[in-house]
Amino acid sequence: MASLTATEPAASCPSAIPAVESIVPACMFAPDRGCADDPSGADGSEDGEGANCESEDHLDLSNKLVLVSPSGQQYDSLLRHLRQQIDEGCGETIYVVGMGSDGGDYGLDEKDMEASVATVRSLCEQIEADLIFLRERMDAGGRIRDYLIRRRVGEEDFLEVRVAVVGNVDAGKSTLLGVLTHGELDNGRGFARQKLFRHKHEMESGRTSSVGNDILGFDQEGQVVNKPDSHGGGLDWTKICEKSSKVITFIDLAGHEKYLKTTVFGMTGHLPDFCMLMVGSNAGIVGMTKEHLGLALALNVPVFVVVTKIDMCPANILQETLKLLQRLLKSPGCRKIPVLVQNTDDVIVTASNFSSERMCPIFQISNVTGENMELLKMFLNLLSSRTNFNNDEPAEFQIDDTYSVPGVGTVVSGTTLRGMIRLNDTLLLGPDPLGTFIPIAVKSIHRKRMPVKEVRGGQTASFALKKIKRSSIRKGMVMVSPKLMPQATWEFEAEILVLHHPTTISPRYQAMVHCGSIRQTATILTMNKDCLRTGDKAAVHFRFIKTPEYLHCDHKLVFREGRTKAVGTITKLLQAVNTQAAKAQQAKLLASKKTFKEGTAANEEAGSTARPPSPNAAQLPLKSGGGGRRRGGQRHRGKGLNAATISTAVPAGAAGTA
């Protein structure tokens, strides 16, 4: 087969490719030099041009000199390829100039490099993108340059990447975020982290107990925008977002074991693109480090590791920690390729291969001296969002948190999962405890405290809602487009893998299910095995205990109770709530409540008028009389009424003997 492609390169170009391509692409081994060298070859054949065009483009673009002076057709192909790369990278890509894929030497001389960069710059202008120089290196054929190409966004828009920050307690998570976002180094005594804490008890203990949000903005040149306010040191999020072309949102999670529920919610509900695992170099891999790493791997979130406190750690302990860390990442459970990042070349290589491959960069930093902090900032600037979103789909928004803002009303925050939501749109909010969805209007939209007119898939936002109380909204609810005709589900089937359980799991077992922003206890009704132990896989039928939820097939879930942990994927939704029946039930309940109230009021009046003024009846120890105002609920009122009826029905003598 190899000899055929080698001996007949020209003959195999138009007709034989379909036969060969099924096994090996012909152009992989024998690029057709005739097509590449002869510029008329591209336009020569008229019939079959559409079918043959792509293979010729591929052969043309493989040469490193194609950018020096491309023909019109080559330029269009380059533009199409660049557009495709930027769409795949969610608005940005790393572009290498001076490297071909035709097997020749890498590198260009000074003159060719200038011409190539001019071509790339004009391509960027065509697609309205910025060209940011990253590095230049020498090779056998001359220079090679790497550029970051980032699509320009409007004044009120920016690219957003979410990074969850996890690690054991006292690994330096909040301190690192304080140093990154406020631009001031730590004093080694908790100065940097004080700016991030939300609660008084966090400031006193120095431990995060809630999900914190912090932002780091990068401008078009890749420089950090964050400038703390000289008065009080707070960050003006609106100014940062206006100046930034890209914003990194850090989700600061709790490291302590007793806040694991909060950490799991942060990892599932806030949909992070990447996970930053923090390890204290002096403490090593202890406590919750492995738990958090396992959680990130179970949710398929790419992980990079930051080893902190290297200024205070002896060299032999640091080496020991790094050795242990590399062993853990290479273990069969992780199967990662650890890379120690020591210079800008390492940063660019790891960032360009990070989301797609198994690479796991390890940074060693100090919050006190600021060592290697620039490498970490550069890496964060090069990270691009992992998921692509289609704005034409019906809108869906999951609620992570609710607030009641004076003068504004009820505000919900969360993540747009798909579609586009505009100001004054009417969406369906639900499911409520009966599984129904109610129409709701969006009064205003904010992204990172900046008012905007619309949000797209993958962006976090907060909405002010009209005519609804905060108490009737809970975390885990969704706001969806009426086109979806949403239905809430009580029961579902999932394929689960038990990561750890001390004994066995059997039907009727109950545990907390985390799926997106949903957290609710669910019972196992049936499963395809008698019992489950650590490491077992099974198809399990769950039922929610309290309220029905809005779920999707293929969503990841984490199943947790005490030290028990299991992960899985929803495979099938069962027993959806009948909306009509639920509405009828709601109306019935309201009607019965109304009649009950009216009935009790009438009984009270009847009791107060019918009570006889007999001395025996007066002597009866009644805690609550028939009429008048009473504290307590319907139960006390019922008791009072029963006592009143007894007093009227029982004769004086019987009452005396009783």
XYZ file of C-alpha atoms in Angstrom:
658
model
C 0.000 0.000 0.000
C 2.864 2.345 0.902
C 4.674 1.498 -2.361
C 1.561 2.349 -4.373
C 1.377 5.856 -2.945
C 5.116 6.323 -3.368
C 5.348 5.199 -7.015
C 2.187 6.867 -8.320
C 1.780 10.207 -6.569
C 0.372 12.059 -9.579
C -2.027 9.342 -10.718
C -3.565 9.000 -7.275
C -4.542 12.697 -7.011
C -8.045 13.046 -8.509
C -9.481 9.577 -8.993
C -7.711 7.185 -6.627
C -8.102 9.242 -3.465
C -11.537 7.851 -2.499
C -10.175 4.281 -2.697
C -7.015 5.078 -0.714
C -8.534 7.529 1.780
C -10.526 4.865 3.591
C -7.240 3.341 4.851
C -4.615 6.158 4.804
C -4.976 9.688 3.394
C -2.724 9.850 0.305
C -1.700 13.443 0.997
C -0.225 12.352 4.344
C 2.739 10.598 2.689
C 2.882 12.017 -0.839
C 1.965 15.705 -1.050
C 1.298 16.414 -4.719
C 4.214 18.678 -5.647
C 2.693 19.311 -9.068
C -0.332 21.010 -7.534
C 1.700 22.947 -4.960
C 4.352 24.323 -7.336
C 2.143 25.206 -10.277
C -0.179 28.105 -9.380
C -2.396 27.379 -12.375
C -3.012 23.865 -11.022
C -5.431 25.258 -8.458
C -7.720 26.827 -11.040
C -6.997 24.547 -14.014
C -9.675 21.888 -13.608
C -13.197 23.215 -13.823
C -15.257 20.028 -13.609
C -15.024 18.375 -10.181
C -13.503 21.545 -8.721
C -15.738 21.394 -5.608
C -14.748 17.812 -4.826
C -11.030 18.359 -5.473
C -10.696 21.839 -3.919
C -10.349 20.744 -0.316
C -7.531 18.252 -0.956
C -5.609 20.896 -2.964
C -6.123 23.427 -0.167
C -4.747 20.929 2.294
C -1.640 20.328 0.133
C -1.141 24.059 -0.437
C -1.471 25.061 3.214
C 0.968 22.445 4.527
C 4.004 24.478 3.393
C 5.519 26.956 5.887
C 5.987 29.547 3.069
C 2.264 29.672 2.255
C 1.856 32.815 4.410
C 4.665 34.722 2.628
C 2.692 35.586 -0.530
C -0.499 33.523 -0.777
C -2.620 33.452 -3.924
C -6.242 34.610 -3.734
C -7.543 31.069 -3.303
C -4.923 30.236 -0.648
C -5.787 33.430 1.229
C -9.478 32.447 1.306
C -8.550 28.961 2.549
C -6.315 30.430 5.275
C -9.127 32.760 6.331
C -11.591 29.863 6.465
C -9.162 27.747 8.528
C -8.505 30.604 10.960
C -12.252 31.242 11.408
C -12.743 27.557 12.141
C -9.897 27.512 14.691
C -11.273 30.570 16.487
C -14.779 29.087 16.610
C -13.383 25.856 18.036
C -11.403 27.808 20.659
C -14.482 29.872 21.666
C -13.079 33.180 20.419
C -9.310 32.656 20.558
C -6.513 30.418 19.289
C -2.700 30.121 19.380
C -1.303 30.549 15.835
C 2.234 29.407 14.926
C 4.083 31.156 12.082
C 7.072 29.388 10.443
C 6.049 25.748 10.937
C 4.815 23.657 8.038
C 3.314 20.178 8.103
C 4.993 18.980 4.897
C 8.076 17.502 6.600
C 10.486 20.365 5.732
C 12.701 22.266 8.176
C 10.887 24.545 10.602
C 11.649 28.275 10.684
C 11.719 31.298 8.363
C 14.337 33.972 7.657
C 13.816 37.632 8.658
C 12.244 38.749 5.356
C 9.813 35.817 5.028
C 8.841 36.136 8.690
C 7.879 39.809 8.239
C 5.811 38.971 5.142
C 4.093 36.065 6.937
C 3.244 38.196 9.984
C 1.809 40.888 7.673
C -0.437 38.214 6.082
C -1.588 36.968 9.504
C -2.277 40.566 10.584
C -4.440 41.160 7.505
C -6.292 37.861 8.183
C -6.960 39.093 11.727
C -8.340 42.391 10.411
C -10.713 40.451 8.145
C -12.215 38.550 11.080
C -11.926 41.496 13.537
C -9.416 39.905 15.896
C -6.346 41.081 17.834
C -2.881 39.640 17.227
C -0.820 39.298 20.436
C 2.854 38.248 20.206
C 3.755 35.440 22.629
C 7.293 34.192 21.871
C 9.973 33.714 19.215
C 12.319 30.727 19.007
C 15.042 29.568 16.618
C 15.031 26.305 14.654
C 17.071 24.716 11.844
C 15.373 26.820 9.130
C 15.261 30.131 11.049
C 12.687 31.794 13.332
C 9.343 30.478 14.567
C 6.814 32.759 16.271
C 3.719 32.026 18.356
C 0.826 34.503 18.390
C -2.406 34.583 20.342
C -5.340 35.575 18.118
C -8.368 36.763 20.097
C -11.657 37.898 18.588
C -12.557 41.509 19.417
C -15.651 41.943 21.525
C -17.843 45.008 22.099
C -17.480 47.527 24.925
C -20.005 45.685 27.068
C -18.882 42.156 26.202
C -15.940 39.947 27.158
C -14.812 36.339 26.910
C -15.357 34.485 30.165
C -13.493 31.474 31.582
C -14.469 29.951 34.930
C -11.789 28.360 37.121
C -12.722 26.454 40.297
C -10.080 26.716 43.049
C -9.876 23.589 45.242
C -7.381 22.000 47.622
C -6.934 21.062 51.257
C -7.576 23.528 54.069
C -4.604 25.933 54.572
C -3.217 25.299 51.053
C -3.398 29.061 50.331
C -6.426 29.224 47.973
C -7.922 32.508 49.156
C -4.439 34.056 49.615
C -3.450 33.263 46.011
C -6.716 34.745 44.701
C -6.171 37.864 46.834
C -2.681 38.292 45.347
C -3.850 37.636 41.749
C -6.950 39.827 41.812
C -5.682 42.722 43.973
C -2.134 42.863 42.602
C -0.531 43.070 46.069
C 1.736 40.417 47.568
C 0.894 38.735 50.862
C 2.731 39.451 54.113
C 2.740 35.811 55.222
C 0.145 36.575 57.921
C -3.141 36.435 55.966
C -3.155 40.012 54.618
C -4.177 39.083 51.042
C -7.092 36.790 51.920
C -8.885 39.296 54.179
C -10.179 41.137 51.091
C -12.035 38.088 49.784
C -13.938 36.801 52.808
C -17.712 37.290 52.846
C -18.538 36.495 56.492
C -17.286 37.605 59.898
C -16.541 34.044 61.056
C -14.395 33.518 57.928
C -12.261 36.540 58.810
C -11.835 35.293 62.384
C -10.943 31.683 61.521
C -9.250 32.394 58.151
C -11.232 29.561 56.537
C -13.578 29.890 53.573
C -17.020 28.397 54.246
C -19.011 29.729 51.265
C -18.574 29.810 47.491
C -16.664 33.026 46.736
C -16.432 34.714 43.332
C -13.469 36.830 42.225
C -12.486 38.143 38.809
C -9.219 38.762 36.986
C -9.423 40.855 33.790
C -7.002 40.799 30.828
C -6.940 43.522 28.142
C -6.288 43.016 24.394
C -2.514 42.966 24.973
C -2.819 40.249 27.627
C -2.022 42.628 30.517
C -3.849 42.393 33.868
C -6.508 45.096 34.228
C -7.287 44.730 37.971
C -6.371 47.891 39.841
C -7.571 47.992 43.464
C -9.368 51.086 44.697
C -7.029 53.263 46.806
C -9.833 53.759 49.355
C -10.638 50.489 51.091
C -8.912 48.299 48.500
C -12.141 47.058 46.882
C -12.354 46.114 43.195
C -14.664 47.971 40.833
C -15.975 45.038 38.785
C -17.718 47.288 36.252
C -14.486 49.121 35.367
C -12.552 45.845 35.110
C -15.157 44.360 32.741
C -15.264 47.497 30.567
C -11.482 47.442 30.044
C -11.143 43.660 29.660
C -11.378 41.559 26.535
C -11.231 38.426 28.714
C -12.297 37.824 32.320
C -11.258 34.842 34.447
C -13.861 34.087 37.141
C -12.391 32.272 40.116
C -14.823 30.136 42.105
C -13.190 30.059 45.538
C -14.278 26.837 47.247
C -13.910 25.588 50.806
C -11.095 23.202 51.688
C -12.367 21.973 55.043
C -14.046 18.557 55.156
C -17.168 19.820 56.915
C -17.861 22.173 53.972
C -17.595 19.387 51.353
C -21.280 19.825 50.447
C -20.558 23.470 49.501
C -17.487 22.459 47.495
C -19.408 19.785 45.545
C -22.139 22.347 44.797
C -19.495 24.818 43.538
C -18.015 22.178 41.223
C -21.338 20.961 39.800
C -23.533 24.073 39.972
C -21.106 26.767 38.795
C -19.950 24.763 35.727
C -16.195 25.521 35.867
C -14.176 25.205 32.633
C -10.999 24.334 34.532
C -9.955 23.354 38.033
C -6.961 24.788 39.911
C -5.804 22.272 42.545
C -3.767 23.934 45.289
C -1.144 21.998 47.265
C 0.822 23.487 50.175
C 4.458 22.507 49.547
C 5.221 22.095 53.261
C 2.098 19.996 54.054
C 2.097 17.928 50.848
C -0.839 15.881 49.558
C -3.018 15.599 52.637
C -6.671 15.644 53.685
C -9.117 16.685 50.996
C -6.568 17.048 48.150
C -7.302 13.596 46.706
C -11.069 14.022 47.287
C -11.109 17.258 45.294
C -8.891 15.831 42.539
C -11.199 12.794 42.271
C -14.246 15.068 42.059
C -12.693 17.100 39.216
C -11.748 13.927 37.313
C -15.236 12.460 37.830
C -16.818 15.621 36.353
C -14.286 15.655 33.445
C -12.891 19.072 34.372
C -9.236 19.579 33.237
C -6.955 20.123 36.263
C -3.777 22.163 36.690
C -1.823 22.134 39.956
C -0.368 25.083 41.874
C 2.176 24.304 44.604
C 2.265 27.233 47.060
C 4.477 28.451 49.944
C 7.764 27.560 48.199
C 9.487 30.498 49.947
C 9.131 28.881 53.400
C 9.567 25.235 52.412
C 12.950 23.430 52.650
C 14.218 22.165 49.273
C 14.125 18.448 50.227
C 10.466 18.677 51.407
C 9.501 20.512 48.179
C 11.145 17.774 46.065
C 9.332 15.107 48.102
C 5.958 16.860 47.557
C 6.564 17.222 43.792
C 7.598 13.550 43.535
C 4.441 12.431 45.360
C 2.313 14.726 43.205
C 3.771 13.345 39.972
C 3.222 9.788 41.197
C -0.416 10.599 42.034
C -1.072 12.222 38.636
C 0.496 9.290 36.754
C -1.478 6.693 38.769
C -4.080 4.544 36.934
C -6.949 6.604 38.398
C -5.686 9.918 36.939
C -3.559 8.960 33.901
C -2.263 12.522 33.498
C 1.102 13.712 32.135
C 2.574 16.065 34.774
C 4.663 18.964 33.382
C 6.665 21.259 35.687
C 6.246 24.784 34.275
C 9.499 26.751 34.594
C 9.504 29.272 31.712
C 7.238 30.937 29.134
C 7.856 28.177 26.549
C 6.400 25.613 28.952
C 3.386 27.894 29.539
C 2.595 28.201 25.813
C 3.042 24.467 25.123
C 0.883 23.402 28.084
C -1.825 26.036 27.477
C -2.223 25.081 23.807
C -2.537 21.346 24.628
C -4.303 21.648 27.968
C -8.031 21.268 27.323
C -7.739 18.583 24.651
C -4.967 16.334 25.995
C -4.060 14.675 29.287
C -1.403 17.243 30.116
C -1.358 18.563 33.701
C 0.844 21.648 34.274
C 2.375 22.104 37.753
C 3.246 25.652 38.868
C 5.440 26.413 41.886
C 4.636 29.831 43.304
C 5.076 32.005 46.367
C 2.430 34.529 47.442
C 4.963 36.399 49.604
C 7.845 36.853 47.133
C 5.691 36.682 43.964
C 7.962 34.010 42.409
C 6.566 32.502 39.145
C 3.351 34.555 39.538
C 3.794 36.016 36.017
C 3.895 32.495 34.515
C 0.579 31.654 36.195
C -1.021 34.917 34.937
C 0.210 34.225 31.407
C -1.221 30.681 31.549
C -4.610 31.984 32.745
C -4.633 34.518 29.892
C -4.064 31.735 27.337
C -6.841 29.450 28.644
C -9.857 29.381 26.355
C -13.367 28.216 27.236
C -13.966 24.500 26.577
C -17.571 24.495 25.431
C -19.153 25.983 22.344
C -22.698 27.313 22.592
C -25.334 27.752 19.934
C -27.265 31.012 20.387
C -30.149 29.861 18.172
C -31.334 27.196 20.640
C -34.180 27.925 23.102
C -32.841 29.635 26.228
C -32.094 27.777 29.455
C -30.686 29.288 32.662
C -29.877 27.450 35.914
C -30.198 29.284 39.255
C -27.260 29.041 41.688
C -28.256 31.696 44.206
C -31.094 34.063 45.146
C -31.011 37.529 46.723
C -33.473 40.134 47.863
C -32.092 43.578 46.989
C -33.751 46.639 48.584
C -35.350 48.835 45.927
C -34.897 46.170 43.224
C -36.733 43.114 44.526
C -35.878 39.485 43.897
C -32.579 38.799 42.098
C -31.373 35.374 40.884
C -27.851 34.532 39.733
C -26.586 31.559 37.761
C -25.293 30.311 34.426
C -26.882 30.462 30.976
C -26.680 26.900 29.682
C -27.780 27.593 26.102
C -29.533 30.098 23.887
C -29.784 33.842 24.396
C -31.776 35.792 26.996
C -32.650 39.450 26.354
C -34.059 42.187 28.536
C -37.863 41.942 29.122
C -37.998 38.338 27.851
C -40.677 36.147 29.426
C -39.339 32.794 30.602
C -40.811 29.892 32.553
C -39.513 29.592 36.129
C -39.759 26.248 37.913
C -40.273 23.566 38.956
C -42.147 24.497 42.146
C -42.951 21.777 44.760
C -45.821 20.537 42.562
C -43.675 20.475 39.427
C -45.311 23.424 37.645
C -43.574 26.285 35.810
C -44.752 29.901 36.028
C -44.115 32.664 33.457
C -41.757 35.383 34.697
C -40.402 38.581 33.101
C -36.728 39.619 33.241
C -36.575 43.185 34.561
C -32.803 43.773 34.291
C -29.630 41.779 33.533
C -26.167 42.199 35.071
C -22.923 40.409 34.181
C -20.210 40.807 36.830
C -22.157 43.781 38.268
C -22.228 45.459 34.828
C -25.680 46.132 33.295
C -26.111 44.446 29.895
C -28.983 43.946 27.446
C -28.483 40.235 26.699
C -26.595 37.107 27.796
C -25.518 34.119 25.723
C -24.836 30.456 26.445
C -21.947 29.804 28.829
C -22.087 33.238 30.500
C -22.879 33.839 34.167
C -25.421 36.544 34.929
C -27.932 37.809 37.472
C -31.527 38.767 36.669
C -33.956 40.982 38.534
C -37.405 39.379 38.338
C -40.864 40.954 38.468
C -43.652 40.061 40.893
C -42.171 37.095 42.738
C -41.008 36.533 46.307
C -37.519 35.291 47.072
C -38.984 32.560 49.302
C -40.669 30.871 46.332
C -37.342 30.425 44.453
C -34.729 27.856 45.454
C -31.329 26.808 44.147
C -31.704 24.176 41.436
C -34.676 25.836 39.739
C -34.350 26.800 36.076
C -35.608 29.562 33.807
C -36.353 28.186 30.359
C -37.867 29.344 27.107
C -41.594 28.478 26.729
C -40.655 26.759 23.416
C -39.053 23.890 25.383
C -42.353 23.056 27.147
C -40.427 21.909 30.254
C -41.515 19.029 32.473
C -40.320 18.251 35.980
C -39.288 14.702 36.860
C -39.723 12.700 40.076
C -37.827 9.565 39.008
C -34.825 8.895 36.780
C -32.371 6.164 35.885
C -28.605 6.662 36.076
C -25.491 4.637 35.380
C -23.404 5.072 38.547
C -19.908 4.096 39.712
C -19.342 3.793 43.473
C -16.019 5.471 44.329
C -16.159 4.701 48.036
C -18.607 3.076 50.425
C -17.768 1.440 53.780
C -20.375 -1.362 53.481
C -22.938 -2.209 50.784
C -25.608 -0.114 49.023
C -28.980 -1.790 48.473
C -32.487 -0.580 47.450
C -34.185 1.991 49.733
C -30.759 3.586 50.399
C -30.928 7.399 50.521
C -28.222 9.935 49.667
C -27.753 13.488 48.420
C -27.711 13.820 44.623
C -25.840 16.769 43.077
C -26.619 17.402 39.405
C -25.809 20.866 38.070
C -27.227 23.269 40.646
C -29.711 20.654 41.946
C -29.070 19.270 45.439
C -31.682 16.934 46.818
C -31.916 13.628 48.665
C -32.982 10.741 46.465
C -33.924 7.135 47.269
C -32.753 4.113 45.312
C -35.893 2.232 44.251
C -34.338 -0.551 42.174
C -31.015 -1.472 40.598
C -29.687 -4.189 38.299
C -27.531 -5.755 41.073
C -28.443 -7.060 44.521
C -26.007 -4.735 46.269
C -23.200 -2.322 45.402
C -19.723 -2.086 46.937
C -16.738 0.193 46.308
C -15.738 0.111 42.626
C -19.043 -1.370 41.366
C -20.961 -0.040 38.362
C -24.730 -0.358 38.033
C -27.880 1.075 36.458
C -29.891 2.544 39.321
C -33.474 3.856 39.508
C -33.739 6.952 41.754
C -36.690 8.921 43.135
C -36.464 12.417 44.615
C -37.802 12.739 48.152
C -39.027 16.321 48.367
C -39.763 18.003 45.026
C -39.560 17.067 41.343
C -36.625 18.551 39.389
C -35.894 19.613 35.799
C -33.288 17.162 34.433
C -31.627 16.218 31.148
C -30.289 12.907 29.920
C -26.459 12.603 29.784
C -26.017 15.044 32.683
C -23.307 14.150 35.207
C -24.329 13.572 38.806
C -22.485 13.134 42.104
C -24.110 10.909 44.700
C -22.948 11.597 48.271
C -23.750 10.634 51.865
C -21.205 10.899 54.686
C -18.054 9.194 53.394
C -19.963 7.492 50.568
C -19.267 8.865 47.108
C -20.517 7.795 43.697
C -20.533 9.464 40.287
C -22.723 8.754 37.320
C -24.643 9.888 34.266
C -28.405 10.205 33.878
C -29.553 7.744 31.205
C -33.359 7.951 31.302
C -36.061 10.238 32.747
C -39.154 8.549 34.188
C -42.502 9.691 35.607
C -42.629 13.300 34.457
C -45.074 15.519 36.339
C -48.395 16.022 34.560
C -48.607 19.812 34.436
C -52.377 19.945 33.988
C -52.970 17.613 36.937
C -50.482 19.574 39.066
C -52.286 22.840 38.261
C -55.648 21.277 39.061
C -54.218 19.979 42.342
C -52.897 23.441 43.150
C -56.300 25.019 42.498
C -57.963 22.304 44.604
C -55.582 22.933 47.507
C -56.232 26.673 47.375
C -59.990 26.092 47.298
C -59.854 23.623 50.227
C -57.741 26.036 52.272
C -60.269 28.798 51.609
C -63.257 26.651 52.631
C -61.411 25.342 55.690
C -60.709 28.894 56.866
C -64.317 29.928 56.278
C -65.563 26.795 58.095
C -63.338 27.344 61.136
C -64.381 30.988 61.361
C -68.086 29.954 61.298
C -67.485 27.253 63.947
C -65.732 29.737 66.176
C -68.677 32.121 65.974
C -71.153 29.291 66.620
C -69.103 28.060 69.584
C -68.899 31.473 71.211
C -72.664 32.084 70.882
C -73.807 28.565 71.874
C -71.699 28.278 75.045
C -74.116 28.099 78.088
C -73.386 30.210 81.157
C -73.356 27.107 83.456
C -70.950 27.065 86.423
C -69.807 23.499 85.655
C -68.859 24.398 82.093
C -67.006 27.431 83.388
C -65.007 25.188 85.755
C -63.714 23.005 82.862
C -59.997 23.667 82.364
C -59.987 24.972 78.810
C -56.546 26.042 77.564
C -57.978 27.860 74.625
C -61.590 28.979 74.560
C -63.957 28.705 71.639
C -63.602 32.202 70.223
C -61.115 35.043 70.395
C -57.565 35.218 69.005
C -55.196 32.350 69.690
C -51.540 31.770 69.114
C -50.466 28.582 67.402
C -51.801 26.936 64.263
C -54.883 25.075 63.191
C -54.078 22.308 65.680
C -54.659 24.514 68.761
C -57.713 25.993 67.210
C -59.076 22.479 66.598
C -58.458 21.538 70.242
C -60.295 24.650 71.395
C -63.289 23.844 69.214
C -63.457 20.241 70.461
C -63.373 21.415 74.061
C -66.132 23.926 73.376
C -68.374 21.269 71.820
C -67.720 18.901 74.781
C -68.751 21.622 77.207
C -72.034 22.124 75.389
C -72.816 18.439 74.926
C -71.933 16.969 78.345
C -74.621 17.425 81.074
C -73.700 19.119 84.338
C -73.788 15.922 86.413
C -71.694 13.939 83.933
C -69.207 16.793 83.781
C -69.003 16.785 87.565
C -68.396 13.007 87.740
C -65.886 13.238 84.911
